[in-house]
Amino acid sequence: MLLTRKIYMTSSSFLRKMTLFELFVSVLTMLQLYHFCILFSNQGFPMPLLYGPLFWAMYQFLSGKSRAVIKRDFAVGNFPFAFFVVWYWMKGDNLDWNYFQWYLPVMILGQIGYPLAILYRLKGVESKGKGFVLLKQLMALGMGIFLFVGAVFLHHYLQVDVLMGIDPIHAIAVAMVFSVFMLLNYMYALWDSTEREIVEMPAEPELLITVDDELVEYCDSELTRAMEEERLFLDAKLTLDKLSTYIGISKNIISQYLHSQLGLNYYEWLAAYRIDYAKEILSEFGSEYKIEAVARASGFSSKTTFNRYFKERVGVLPSVYREQASFT
């Protein structure tokens, strides 16, 4: 029973924590698994044309672009895929060289163009976040796959065997296995961090005390004073026990007050103050500080937790909010 509850809590928190980047990672993983299954039997389906726009969307998200821009560029980038899919379906079993002589150059252009553009733009990026590391690894691997795709191209067009008998399809398959492994490892790390957060999060006390109007008013005034005047929320180690001792009110009463009056648990309520403070920093001095620095200055102990609560409360990631604030 406890294991089932733990899995449910981890899954719920994991899904809430997922950003658009993790969604793209999930889609890319499923596409590559499917592509691997059909790689040896159906080399004409234009699956590779999907990867470039996905990579570009991942880069745009990490760079703080708006969802509207990401969706627009993703739709435009997938036009070649849509075109060749229609051609592929129209030809059916009668796929001929006329199809491949147009498809292969476009595929190769996408295989080399997107990785080169993304690696060039990431060259001066200081962030060492896991998302940037994963994207750089995928782009480097993509460049390797390009060499084998180019070998296929040379073999078909010029009848040149540059790999000396090595089947390029087998090499591409091996590269795809590495790619899927990196993607799954990234998602597992996210799941593991979510699971550890839940394990480390202390359970709130049971709500057994009835809070009357007078106690509600007193609790409200003391909590407001502690947060708005004393700014205790800036303490990254502020636990419910510590807050209870500071203001002299039972932690059961505090929890009951937050639940009944505000509809929040202690961590959600505390995060709200920290997020509001972080918004002030991002609006006034956002360009001067890294997101990690803003998170710690606001009382969060990790960037991951900061991003999750910020997106839940504001609707966008801190990096996107900072970019939007710079134009207002």
Backbone as numpy.savetxt, mean C-alpha at the origin, in Angstrom:
# Nx Ny Nz CAx CAy CAz Cx Cy Cz
-11.29 -21.36 19.56 -12.12 -20.16 19.56 -11.26 -18.90 19.56
-10.22 -18.91 20.43 -9.33 -17.77 20.51 -8.55 -17.59 19.21
-8.14 -18.73 18.61 -7.41 -18.66 17.35 -8.28 -18.08 16.25
-9.55 -18.51 16.20 -10.48 -17.99 15.20 -10.69 -16.50 15.37
-10.85 -16.07 16.62 -11.04 -14.64 16.90 -9.80 -13.84 16.51
-8.62 -14.40 16.79 -7.38 -13.71 16.44 -7.25 -13.56 14.93
-7.58 -14.62 14.19 -7.50 -14.57 12.73 -8.49 -13.53 12.19
-9.69 -13.51 12.77 -10.71 -12.55 12.32 -10.23 -11.12 12.57
-9.70 -10.86 13.77 -9.23 -9.51 14.11 -8.07 -9.10 13.22
-7.14 -10.04 12.99 -6.00 -9.73 12.14 -6.45 -9.45 10.71
-7.38 -10.26 10.21 -7.87 -10.08 8.84 -8.57 -8.73 8.69
-9.42 -8.38 9.66 -10.13 -7.11 9.60 -9.17 -5.93 9.63
-8.20 -5.99 10.54 -7.21 -4.92 10.64 -6.33 -4.87 9.40
-5.99 -6.04 8.86 -5.16 -6.12 7.66 -5.86 -5.46 6.47
-7.15 -5.73 6.32 -7.90 -5.14 5.20 -8.05 -3.64 5.37
-8.23 -3.19 6.61 -8.34 -1.74 6.86 -7.00 -1.05 6.60
-5.92 -1.75 6.87 -4.59 -1.16 6.71 -4.18 -1.10 5.25
-4.75 -1.95 4.41 -4.36 -2.00 3.00 -4.63 -0.67 2.30
-3.62 -0.18 1.63 -3.75 1.03 0.83 -3.92 0.64 -0.64
-4.02 1.65 -1.50 -4.13 1.39 -2.93 -2.88 0.66 -3.44
-1.74 0.93 -2.81 -0.50 0.26 -3.20 -0.60 -1.24 -2.95
-1.08 -1.63 -1.76 -1.22 -3.05 -1.45 -2.26 -3.71 -2.36
-3.28 -2.95 -2.76 -4.27 -3.49 -3.69 -3.62 -3.79 -5.03
-2.77 -2.89 -5.50 -2.05 -3.12 -6.76 -1.10 -4.32 -6.62
-0.46 -4.44 -5.46 0.44 -5.58 -5.23 -0.35 -6.89 -5.31
-1.55 -6.91 -4.71 -2.39 -8.10 -4.73 -2.81 -8.46 -6.15
-3.24 -7.44 -6.90 -3.66 -7.67 -8.29 -2.49 -8.17 -9.12
-1.33 -7.55 -8.94 -0.14 -7.96 -9.69 0.25 -9.41 -9.37
0.13 -9.79 -8.10 0.44 -11.17 -7.70 -0.47 -12.16 -8.40
-1.78 -11.88 -8.38 -2.74 -12.79 -9.02 -2.53 -12.87 -10.53
-2.22 -11.72 -11.14 -1.97 -11.71 -12.59 -0.75 -12.54 -12.94
0.30 -12.41 -12.15 1.52 -13.16 -12.47 1.34 -14.66 -12.22
0.57 -15.01 -11.20 0.30 -16.43 -10.97 -0.49 -17.02 -12.15
-1.48 -16.28 -12.62 -2.26 -16.74 -13.77 -1.40 -16.78 -15.03
-0.57 -15.73 -15.20 0.29 -15.67 -16.38 1.27 -16.84 -16.39
1.78 -17.19 -15.21 2.71 -18.32 -15.13 2.02 -19.62 -15.57
0.74 -19.75 -15.22 -0.01 -20.96 -15.57 -0.23 -21.10 -17.07
-0.37 -19.96 -17.78 -0.65 -20.02 -19.21 0.58 -19.72 -20.07
1.72 -19.47 -19.40 2.91 -19.00 -20.12 3.34 -19.98 -21.21
3.32 -21.28 -20.93 3.84 -22.25 -21.88 2.81 -22.69 -22.92
1.53 -22.47 -22.60 0.48 -22.93 -23.51 -0.12 -21.81 -24.36
0.01 -20.58 -23.88 -0.63 -19.47 -24.59 0.26 -18.23 -24.51
1.20 -18.13 -25.44 2.14 -17.02 -25.43 1.63 -15.81 -26.20
0.45 -15.95 -26.79 -0.08 -14.84 -27.59 -0.96 -13.89 -26.82
-1.49 -14.33 -25.66 -2.38 -13.44 -24.90 -1.56 -12.28 -24.34
-2.02 -11.02 -24.53 -1.19 -9.84 -24.19 -1.14 -9.50 -22.70
-1.03 -10.50 -21.84 -0.96 -10.28 -20.40 0.16 -9.33 -19.99
1.37 -9.41 -20.59 2.46 -8.53 -20.17 2.15 -7.04 -20.29
1.20 -6.68 -21.16 0.87 -5.27 -21.35 0.18 -4.67 -20.12
-0.28 -5.53 -19.21 -0.93 -5.04 -17.99 0.08 -4.59 -16.94
1.28 -5.15 -16.99 2.24 -4.92 -15.91 2.73 -3.48 -15.85
3.06 -2.91 -17.00 3.59 -1.55 -17.02 2.67 -0.53 -16.36
1.40 -0.46 -16.76 0.48 0.48 -16.11 0.32 0.22 -14.61
0.38 -1.07 -14.21 0.29 -1.38 -12.78 1.51 -0.84 -12.04
2.69 -1.06 -12.60 3.91 -0.54 -11.99 3.86 0.99 -11.87
3.38 1.62 -12.93 3.32 3.08 -12.93 2.32 3.58 -11.88
1.21 2.89 -11.74 0.23 3.26 -10.72 0.81 3.10 -9.31
1.59 2.04 -9.10 2.25 1.84 -7.81 3.22 2.98 -7.51
3.97 3.37 -8.54 4.92 4.48 -8.37 4.17 5.78 -8.06
3.09 6.03 -8.79 2.34 7.27 -8.57 1.77 7.34 -7.15
1.30 6.19 -6.65 0.76 6.18 -5.29 1.85 6.51 -4.28
3.01 5.89 -4.41 4.11 6.16 -3.49 4.60 7.60 -3.59
4.40 8.21 -4.76 4.82 9.60 -4.96 3.78 10.60 -4.49
2.63 10.09 -4.00 1.62 10.98 -3.44 0.64 11.55 -4.45
0.55 10.95 -5.64 -0.41 11.45 -6.62 -1.84 11.14 -6.16
-2.78 11.95 -6.62 -4.17 11.77 -6.24 -4.76 10.54 -6.93
-5.84 10.02 -6.36 -6.50 8.84 -6.95 -7.01 9.15 -8.35
-7.47 10.38 -8.57 -7.99 10.75 -9.89 -6.90 10.66 -10.95
-5.71 11.14 -10.62 -4.59 11.08 -11.57 -4.18 9.63 -11.80
-4.13 8.84 -10.73 -3.74 7.44 -10.85 -4.72 6.68 -11.73
-6.03 6.88 -11.49 -7.05 6.19 -12.28 -6.98 6.61 -13.75
-6.78 7.91 -13.99 -6.71 8.40 -15.37 -5.54 7.78 -16.12
-4.35 7.83 -15.52 -3.16 7.28 -16.19 -3.24 5.76 -16.33
-3.87 5.11 -15.35 -4.02 3.66 -15.42 -4.93 3.27 -16.58
-6.01 4.03 -16.76 -6.93 3.74 -17.87 -6.26 3.98 -19.21
-5.54 5.08 -19.34 -4.84 5.39 -20.59 -3.76 4.35 -20.88
-3.04 3.96 -19.82 -1.95 2.99 -19.99 -2.42 1.62 -20.42
-3.68 1.29 -20.13 -4.20 -0.03 -20.48 -4.86 -0.07 -21.86
-4.79 1.02 -22.60 -5.37 1.03 -23.94 -4.71 0.00 -24.86
-3.36 -0.12 -24.88 -2.74 -1.16 -25.73 -3.22 -2.56 -25.38
-3.37 -2.83 -24.08 -3.86 -4.16 -23.67 -5.25 -4.42 -24.22
-6.14 -3.42 -24.09 -7.51 -3.58 -24.59 -7.51 -3.80 -26.10
-6.67 -3.06 -26.81 -6.61 -3.17 -28.27 -6.20 -4.58 -28.69
-5.12 -5.11 -28.09 -4.62 -6.42 -28.49 -5.50 -7.56 -27.97
-6.21 -7.34 -26.86 -7.15 -8.36 -26.40 -8.28 -8.53 -27.41
-8.80 -7.41 -27.94 -9.86 -7.48 -28.95 -9.35 -8.19 -30.20
-8.14 -7.83 -30.61 -7.53 -8.47 -31.79 -7.34 -9.97 -31.54
-6.89 -10.31 -30.34 -6.65 -11.70 -29.98 -7.95 -12.51 -30.02
-9.01 -11.95 -29.46 -10.30 -12.65 -29.45 -10.88 -12.78 -30.86
-10.68 -11.76 -31.68 -11.20 -11.80 -33.05 -10.50 -12.89 -33.87
-9.19 -13.07 -33.61 -8.43 -14.08 -34.35 -8.71 -15.50 -33.86
-8.91 -15.64 -32.55 -9.19 -16.95 -32.00 -8.05 -17.92 -32.23
-8.37 -19.07 -32.80 -7.34 -20.08 -33.05 -6.52 -19.78 -34.30
-6.89 -18.72 -35.02 -6.20 -18.39 -36.28 -5.17 -17.28 -36.09
-4.58 -17.22 -34.89 -3.58 -16.20 -34.61 -2.38 -16.38 -35.53
-1.99 -15.32 -36.25 -0.90 -15.43 -37.22 0.24 -14.46 -36.88
1.27 -14.48 -37.72 2.45 -13.65 -37.47 2.13 -12.17 -37.59
1.11 -11.79 -38.34 0.72 -10.39 -38.47 0.39 -9.79 -37.10
-0.22 -10.60 -36.24 -0.53 -10.16 -34.87 0.76 -9.95 -34.08
1.67 -10.92 -34.15 2.88 -10.87 -33.34 3.84 -9.76 -33.77
3.85 -9.43 -35.06 4.79 -8.42 -35.52 4.40 -7.03 -35.01
3.15 -6.87 -34.59 2.75 -5.62 -33.94 2.78 -5.75 -32.41
2.37 -6.91 -31.93 2.30 -7.11 -30.47 3.67 -7.12 -29.80
4.64 -7.83 -30.37 5.96 -7.95 -29.75 6.66 -6.62 -29.57
6.69 -5.73 -30.58 7.35 -4.43 -30.36 6.68 -3.60 -29.27
5.35 -3.62 -29.23 4.64 -2.86 -28.21 4.93 -3.43 -26.83
4.96 -4.78 -26.74 5.24 -5.42 -25.46 6.66 -5.08 -24.98
7.62 -5.14 -25.88 9.00 -4.84 -25.52 9.15 -3.38 -25.11
8.48 -2.50 -25.81 8.52 -1.08 -25.46 7.99 -0.86 -24.04
6.90 -1.56 -23.71 6.36 -1.45 -22.36 7.26 -2.07 -21.32
7.88 -3.22 -21.67 8.75 -3.93 -20.73 9.99 -3.11 -20.38
10.49 -2.32 -21.32 11.68 -1.52 -21.05 11.34 -0.09 -20.65
10.25 0.45 -21.23 9.90 1.86 -21.00 9.49 2.16 -19.57
8.55 1.39 -19.04 8.06 1.64 -17.68 9.16 1.46 -16.63
9.90 0.35 -16.63 10.97 0.21 -15.62 12.01 1.31 -15.69
12.42 1.70 -16.93 13.41 2.76 -17.07 12.89 4.08 -16.51
11.64 4.42 -16.85 11.07 5.67 -16.38 10.95 5.70 -14.86
10.51 4.58 -14.29 10.33 4.52 -12.83 11.66 4.52 -12.10
12.63 3.75 -12.58 13.95 3.73 -11.95 14.62 5.09 -12.03
14.43 5.78 -13.14 15.00 7.12 -13.27 14.39 8.08 -12.26
13.09 8.01 -12.08 12.42 8.91 -11.14 12.71 8.55 -9.69
12.98 7.28 -9.44 13.28 6.86 -8.06 14.74 7.08 -7.70
15.54 7.48 -8.66 16.98 7.62 -8.44 17.30 8.57 -7.29
16.59 9.68 -7.20 16.89 10.66 -6.16 15.97 10.60 -4.96
15.14 9.56 -4.90 14.18 9.44 -3.80 14.90 9.00 -2.53
14.69 9.75 -1.42 15.36 9.45 -0.17 14.64 8.38 0.64
13.32 8.27 0.44 12.55 7.35 1.28 13.04 5.91 1.13
13.13 5.23 2.25 13.55 3.83 2.24 12.40 2.92 2.69
11.18 3.37 2.44 10.02 2.58 2.81 9.99 1.27 2.05
9.28 0.28 2.61 9.23 -1.04 2.00 8.60 -1.00 0.62
7.65 -0.10 0.42 7.03 0.01 -0.88 8.01 0.43 -1.96
8.85 1.42 -1.66 9.86 1.87 -2.62 10.88 0.76 -2.89
11.28 0.05 -1.84 12.25 -1.04 -2.01 11.67 -2.12 -2.92
10.41 -2.50 -2.67 9.77 -3.52 -3.50 9.68 -3.07 -4.95
9.30 -1.81 -5.17 9.14 -1.32 -6.54 10.48 -1.31 -7.27
11.54 -0.90 -6.58 12.86 -0.91 -7.22 13.29 -2.33 -7.58
13.01 -3.28 -6.70 13.36 -4.67 -6.98 12.58 -5.20 -8.18
11.30 -4.88 -8.24 10.47 -5.33 -9.37 10.94 -4.71 -10.68
11.35 -3.44 -10.62 11.82 -2.79 -11.85 13.14 -3.39 -12.32
14.03 -3.70 -11.38 15.30 -4.33 -11.74 15.04 -5.71 -12.35
14.11 -6.46 -11.77 13.75 -7.76 -12.31 13.09 -7.61 -13.68
12.28 -6.57 -13.82 11.63 -6.31 -15.10 12.63 -6.05 -16.21
13.72 -5.36 -15.86 14.76 -5.13 -16.86 15.40 -6.45 -17.29
15.54 -7.37 -16.33 16.08 -8.69 -16.67 15.15 -9.46 -17.59
13.85 -9.40 -17.28 12.86 -10.08 -18.13 12.89 -9.51 -19.54
13.13 -8.19 -19.63 13.20 -7.54 -20.95 14.25 -8.19 -21.84
15.37 -8.56 -21.24 16.44 -9.17 -22.04 15.97 -10.47 -22.68
15.20 -11.24 -21.90 14.72 -12.52 -22.45 13.59 -12.31 -23.46
12.76 -11.29 -23.21 11.72 -10.97 -24.20 12.37 -10.47 -25.48
13.42 -9.68 -25.32 14.16 -9.22 -26.50 14.76 -10.38 -27.27
15.18 -11.43 -26.56 15.73 -12.61 -27.23 14.67 -13.29 -28.08
13.44 -13.34 -27.55 12.32 -13.89 -28.32 12.10 -13.07 -29.59
12.16 -11.76 -29.43 11.95 -10.83 -30.54 13.01 -11.06 -31.63
14.28 -11.14 -31.23 15.37 -11.33 -32.19 15.25 -12.69 -32.89
14.82 -13.68 -32.14 14.70 -15.01 -32.73 13.62 -15.05 -33.81
12.50 -14.38 -33.54 11.40 -14.39 -34.50 11.70 -13.52 -35.72
12.33 -12.34 -35.47 12.54 -11.40 -36.57 13.81 -11.69 -37.38
14.90 -11.99 -36.66 16.19 -12.12 -37.33 16.74 -13.54 -37.33
15.99 -14.45 -36.69 16.42 -15.84 -36.58 17.80 -15.94 -35.90
18.00 -15.08 -34.89 19.27 -15.05 -34.15 19.04 -15.66 -32.78
19.83 -16.68 -32.45 19.72 -17.33 -31.14 20.79 -16.77 -30.20
20.46 -15.67 -29.53 21.44 -14.99 -28.66 21.63 -15.72 -27.34
20.73 -16.64 -27.00 20.83 -17.34 -25.72 21.46 -18.71 -25.86
21.94 -18.99 -27.04 22.68 -20.24 -27.29 21.91 -21.49 -26.84
20.69 -21.58 -27.30 19.91 -22.78 -27.04 19.02 -22.73 -25.81
19.20 -21.73 -24.95 18.36 -21.61 -23.75 16.99 -21.08 -24.16
15.94 -21.75 -23.73 14.59 -21.31 -24.06 14.25 -20.06 -23.26
14.01 -18.91 -23.92 13.71 -17.67 -23.21 12.46 -17.79 -22.32
11.51 -18.61 -22.73 10.28 -18.76 -21.96 10.58 -19.36 -20.58
11.51 -20.31 -20.53 11.89 -20.90 -19.25 12.55 -19.86 -18.35
13.40 -19.02 -18.95 14.06 -17.96 -18.18 13.04 -16.96 -17.65
12.06 -16.61 -18.49 11.01 -15.69 -18.06 10.21 -16.29 -16.91
9.93 -17.60 -17.01 9.18 -18.29 -15.95 9.92 -18.22 -14.61
11.24 -18.43 -14.64 12.04 -18.36 -13.42 11.99 -16.95 -12.83
12.11 -15.93 -13.70 12.05 -14.54 -13.24 10.69 -14.24 -12.62
9.63 -14.79 -13.20 8.29 -14.57 -12.65 8.14 -15.21 -11.28
8.78 -16.36 -11.07 8.74 -17.00 -9.75 9.37 -16.09 -8.71
10.51 -15.49 -9.04 11.16 -14.54 -8.12 10.27 -13.34 -7.85
9.60 -12.85 -8.89 8.72 -11.70 -8.75 7.56 -12.00 -7.81
6.93 -13.17 -8.02 5.82 -13.56 -7.16 6.29 -13.74 -5.72
7.46 -14.30 -5.55 8.02 -14.48 -4.20 8.18 -13.13 -3.50
8.70 -12.12 -4.20 8.88 -10.79 -3.60 7.54 -10.17 -3.23
6.55 -10.34 -4.10 5.23 -9.77 -3.85 4.58 -10.44 -2.63
4.65 -11.77 -2.57 4.07 -12.50 -1.45 4.80 -12.17 -0.14
6.11 -12.00 -0.23 6.89 -11.67 0.96 6.51 -10.30 1.51
6.24 -9.36 0.60 5.80 -8.02 1.01 4.46 -8.09 1.74
3.51 -8.84 1.16 2.19 -8.95 1.77 2.25 -9.71 3.10
3.11 -10.71 3.18 3.26 -11.44 4.44 3.82 -10.54 5.53
4.78 -9.69 5.17 5.36 -8.76 6.15 4.28 -7.81 6.67
3.38 -7.38 5.80 2.29 -6.51 6.22 1.34 -7.26 7.15
1.02 -8.51 6.81 0.17 -9.33 7.67 0.82 -9.57 9.02
2.12 -9.86 9.02 2.83 -10.14 10.26 2.85 -8.91 11.18
3.08 -7.73 10.60 3.10 -6.51 11.42 1.72 -6.23 12.00
0.67 -6.53 11.22 -0.69 -6.35 11.71 -0.98 -7.29 12.86
-0.55 -8.54 12.71 -0.76 -9.54 13.76 -0.03 -9.15 15.04
1.20 -8.64 14.91 1.97 -8.25 16.09 1.35 -7.03 16.78
0.78 -6.12 15.99 0.11 -4.96 16.58 -1.07 -5.40 17.44
-1.82 -6.39 16.95 -2.99 -6.86 17.70 -2.55 -7.58 18.97
-1.50 -8.38 18.87 -1.01 -9.11 20.04 -0.50 -8.14 21.11
0.20 -7.08 20.65 0.79 -6.14 21.59 -0.22 -5.15 22.14
-1.38 -5.00 21.48 -2.36 -4.03 21.93 -3.08 -4.55 23.17
-2.97 -3.86 24.32 -3.63 -4.33 25.53 -5.14 -4.26 25.41
-5.80 -5.24 25.96 -7.26 -5.26 25.89 -7.84 -4.19 26.80
-8.91 -3.57 26.35 -9.56 -2.56 27.16 -10.39 -3.23 28.25
-10.53 -2.59 29.39 -11.31 -3.16 30.48 -12.77 -3.28 30.10
-13.45 -4.22 30.71 -14.87 -4.39 30.43 -15.65 -3.19 30.95
-16.68 -2.84 30.23 -17.47 -1.66 30.56 -18.60 -2.07 31.53
-18.31 -1.95 32.81 -19.26 -2.42 33.81 -19.85 -1.30 34.65
-19.38 -0.09 34.46 -19.79 1.01 35.32 -20.76 1.92 34.58
-21.83 2.28 35.21 -22.78 3.22 34.65 -22.31 4.64 34.92
-22.18 5.43 33.85 -21.68 6.80 33.97 -22.86 7.76 33.93
-23.12 8.46 35.08 -24.24 9.39 35.12 -23.83 10.72 34.50
-24.81 11.66 34.41 -24.57 12.93 33.73 -23.47 13.74 34.39
-23.46 13.75 35.72 -22.44 14.53 36.44 -21.05 13.97 36.17
-20.94 12.65 36.17 -19.66 12.01 35.92 -19.23 12.19 34.47
-20.20 12.20 33.55 -19.92 12.44 32.14 -19.30 13.82 31.96
-19.90 14.82 32.60 -19.41 16.20 32.49 -18.00 16.33 33.07
-17.78 15.70 34.21 -16.47 15.78 34.85 -15.42 15.06 34.01
-15.78 13.91 33.51 -14.86 13.13 32.68 -14.52 13.90 31.41
-15.51 14.53 30.81 -15.30 15.30 29.59 -14.33 16.45 29.84
-14.53 17.17 30.92 -13.68 18.33 31.21 -12.24 17.91 31.50
-12.05 16.82 32.24 -10.71 16.37 32.58 -9.97 15.82 31.38
-10.66 15.08 30.55 -10.02 14.54 29.35 -9.67 15.66 28.36
-10.57 16.64 28.26 -10.31 17.78 27.38 -9.09 18.56 27.87
-9.03 18.76 29.17 -7.88 19.48 29.74 -6.59 18.71 29.48
-6.62 17.41 29.71 -5.41 16.60 29.54 -4.93 16.60 28.10
-5.87 16.60 27.16 -5.50 16.53 25.75 -5.21 17.90 25.14
-6.09 18.87 25.38 -5.97 20.16 24.70 -5.05 21.14 25.42
-4.98 21.06 26.75 -4.11 21.96 27.49 -2.76 21.32 27.79
-2.80 20.11 28.30 -1.56 19.42 28.66 -0.92 18.70 27.47
-1.72 18.44 26.46 -1.26 17.75 25.24 -0.57 16.42 25.56
-1.23 15.64 26.38 -0.67 14.34 26.74 -0.61 13.39 25.55
-1.39 13.66 24.52 -1.40 12.77 23.36 -0.06 12.73 22.64
0.81 13.72 22.91 2.12 13.73 22.28 3.07 12.71 22.89
2.66 12.15 24.02 3.45 11.09 24.65 3.17 9.77 23.94
4.16 9.24 23.23 3.97 8.01 22.46 3.68 6.81 23.35
3.98 6.92 24.65 3.79 5.81 25.58 2.59 6.05 26.51
1.68 6.90 26.07 0.50 7.21 26.88 -0.49 6.04 26.83
-0.53 5.25 27.87 -1.48 4.14 27.96 -2.73 4.60 28.70
-3.76 3.78 28.66 -4.98 4.10 29.38 -4.72 4.13 30.89
-3.88 3.24 31.36 -3.52 3.24 32.79 -2.83 4.54 33.18
-1.91 4.98 32.35 -1.16 6.19 32.63 -2.07 7.42 32.62
-2.98 7.47 31.66 -3.93 8.59 31.59 -4.86 8.57 32.79
-5.31 7.39 33.17 -6.20 7.25 34.32 -5.55 7.77 35.60
-4.29 7.43 35.79 -3.57 7.89 36.97 -3.38 9.41 36.93
-3.13 9.96 35.77 -2.85 11.39 35.63 -4.08 12.24 35.97
-5.25 11.84 35.44 -6.44 12.67 35.67 -7.27 12.21 36.86
-6.89 11.07 37.47 -7.58 10.60 38.66 -8.96 10.02 38.42
-9.17 9.44 37.25 -10.46 8.82 36.92 -10.20 7.37 36.53
-11.04 6.47 37.01 -10.87 5.05 36.71 -10.84 4.81 35.21
-9.97 3.88 34.79 -9.89 3.58 33.36 -11.18 2.94 32.85
-11.91 2.24 33.73 -13.22 1.70 33.33 -14.19 2.82 32.99
-14.15 3.88 33.80 -15.04 5.02 33.56 -14.65 5.74 32.27
-13.35 5.90 32.07 -12.89 6.56 30.84 -13.34 5.78 29.61
-13.16 4.48 29.65 -13.55 3.64 28.52 -15.06 3.69 28.28
-15.83 3.64 29.38 -17.28 3.70 29.26 -17.71 5.04 28.67
-17.08 6.11 29.13 -17.40 7.46 28.61 -17.11 7.54 27.11
-15.93 7.10 26.70 -15.56 7.17 25.29 -16.50 6.33 24.42
-16.87 5.15 24.95 -17.74 4.25 24.19 -19.16 4.80 24.07
-19.71 5.26 25.18 -21.12 5.68 25.19 -21.33 7.08 24.62
-20.37 7.99 24.86 -20.54 9.38 24.44 -19.96 9.68 23.06
-18.85 9.04 22.75 -18.15 9.35 21.50 -18.17 8.20 20.49
-18.54 7.01 20.95 -18.55 5.86 20.05 -17.17 5.43 19.61
-16.17 5.67 20.47 -14.78 5.34 20.13 -14.15 4.50 21.22
-13.16 3.70 20.85 -12.35 3.08 21.89 -11.18 4.02 22.21
-10.41 3.63 23.21 -9.35 4.53 23.69 -8.35 4.86 22.58
-7.93 3.87 21.79 -6.91 4.08 20.77 -7.42 4.96 19.63
-8.67 4.78 19.26 -9.25 5.63 18.21 -9.36 7.07 18.68
-9.79 7.25 19.93 -9.93 8.60 20.50 -8.58 9.30 20.59
-7.57 8.59 21.07 -6.22 9.15 21.20 -5.65 9.50 19.83
-5.87 8.61 18.86 -5.35 8.84 17.51 -5.98 10.07 16.88
-7.23 10.37 17.21 -7.91 11.53 16.64 -7.17 12.82 17.00
-6.76 12.95 18.26 -5.99 14.13 18.67 -4.64 14.18 17.95
-3.99 13.04 17.85 -2.68 13.01 17.19 -2.78 13.33 15.71
-3.84 12.86 15.06 -4.03 13.14 13.63 -4.31 14.62 13.41
-5.13 15.22 14.25 -5.42 16.66 14.11 -4.14 17.47 14.26
-3.30 17.05 15.20 -2.03 17.75 15.40 -1.11 17.55 14.19
-1.10 16.33 13.66 -0.28 16.04 12.48 -0.74 16.85 11.27
-2.03 17.06 11.14 -2.56 17.85 10.04 -2.04 19.29 10.11
-1.93 19.82 11.32 -1.38 21.17 11.48 0.07 21.22 11.01
0.85 20.21 11.41 2.26 20.19 11.00 2.38 20.06 9.49
1.59 19.17 8.89 1.66 18.94 7.45 1.23 20.18 6.67
0.25 20.91 7.19 -0.25 22.10 6.50 0.75 23.25 6.56
1.42 23.39 7.70 2.32 24.53 7.89 3.77 24.23 7.55
4.24 23.05 7.92 5.65 22.74 7.74 5.88 21.41 7.04
4.87 20.90 6.33 4.94 19.56 5.75 6.15 19.32 4.88
6.50 20.29 4.05 7.61 20.10 3.12 8.96 20.04 3.81
9.02 20.44 5.07 10.29 20.50 5.79 10.59 19.20 6.54
9.59 18.34 6.69 9.76 17.14 7.50 9.35 15.89 6.72
10.04 14.80 6.99 9.62 13.51 6.44 8.37 13.04 7.18
7.64 12.13 6.55 6.41 11.61 7.16 6.72 10.92 8.49
7.85 10.20 8.55 8.24 9.52 9.80 8.41 10.53 10.93
9.02 11.69 10.61 9.24 12.72 11.62 7.92 13.32 12.10
6.98 13.52 11.17 5.66 14.04 11.54 4.93 13.05 12.44
5.04 11.76 12.10 4.38 10.72 12.90 4.88 10.74 14.33
6.18 10.79 14.51 6.74 10.77 15.87 6.47 12.07 16.62
6.48 13.18 15.90 6.18 14.47 16.54 4.74 14.54 17.02
3.87 13.72 16.40 2.45 13.72 16.75 2.10 12.70 17.82
3.08 11.89 18.24 2.83 10.93 19.30 2.75 9.49 18.85
2.85 9.23 17.54 2.80 7.85 17.04 4.17 7.21 17.15
4.19 5.94 17.48 5.46 5.23 17.64 5.95 4.63 16.34
5.09 4.57 15.31 5.50 4.00 14.03 4.78 4.69 12.88
5.43 4.71 11.72 4.85 5.30 10.53 3.65 4.49 10.04
3.73 3.17 10.18 2.64 2.30 9.73 1.34 2.61 10.45
1.40 2.71 11.77 0.21 3.02 12.56 -0.30 4.41 12.22
0.61 5.36 12.05 0.25 6.73 11.69 -0.50 6.76 10.37
0.03 6.08 9.35 -0.62 6.06 8.04 -2.02 5.45 8.11
-2.14 4.36 8.88 -3.43 3.67 8.97 -4.49 4.57 9.61
-4.18 5.14 10.77 -5.16 6.00 11.44 -5.43 7.28 10.64
-4.40 7.83 10.01 -4.58 9.06 9.23 -5.54 8.81 8.07
-5.34 7.69 7.36 -6.20 7.39 6.22 -7.63 7.11 6.67
-7.80 6.43 7.82 -9.15 6.15 8.33 -9.88 7.43 8.69
-9.16 8.39 9.25 -9.81 9.62 9.73 -9.94 10.69 8.66
-8.90 10.83 7.81 -8.87 11.92 6.82 -9.31 11.46 5.44
-9.07 10.18 5.15 -9.48 9.65 3.85 -8.36 9.50 2.85
-7.21 10.12 3.14 -6.04 10.01 2.28 -4.81 9.78 3.15
-3.74 9.36 2.54 -2.49 9.18 3.27 -1.86 10.53 3.60
-1.00 10.61 4.61 -0.35 11.87 4.98 0.39 12.52 3.82
1.06 11.71 2.98 1.81 12.27 1.86 0.88 12.97 0.86
-0.30 12.39 0.64 -1.27 13.00 -0.27 -1.84 14.27 0.36
-2.15 14.21 1.65 -2.68 15.39 2.36 -1.68 16.54 2.30
-0.40 16.23 2.48 0.63 17.27 2.43 0.68 17.93 1.06
0.58 17.10 0.01 0.59 17.65 -1.34 -0.63 18.53 -1.59
-1.79 18.07 -1.13 -3.01 18.86 -1.32 -2.94 20.17 -0.55
-2.39 20.11 0.67 -2.31 21.31 1.51 -1.38 22.37 0.90
-0.39 21.91 0.15 0.58 22.85 -0.44 -0.05 23.69 -1.55
-1.21 23.26 -2.06 -1.87 23.99 -3.14 -3.03 24.85 -2.65
-3.28 24.82 -1.34 -4.39 25.60 -0.78 -3.88 26.85 -0.10
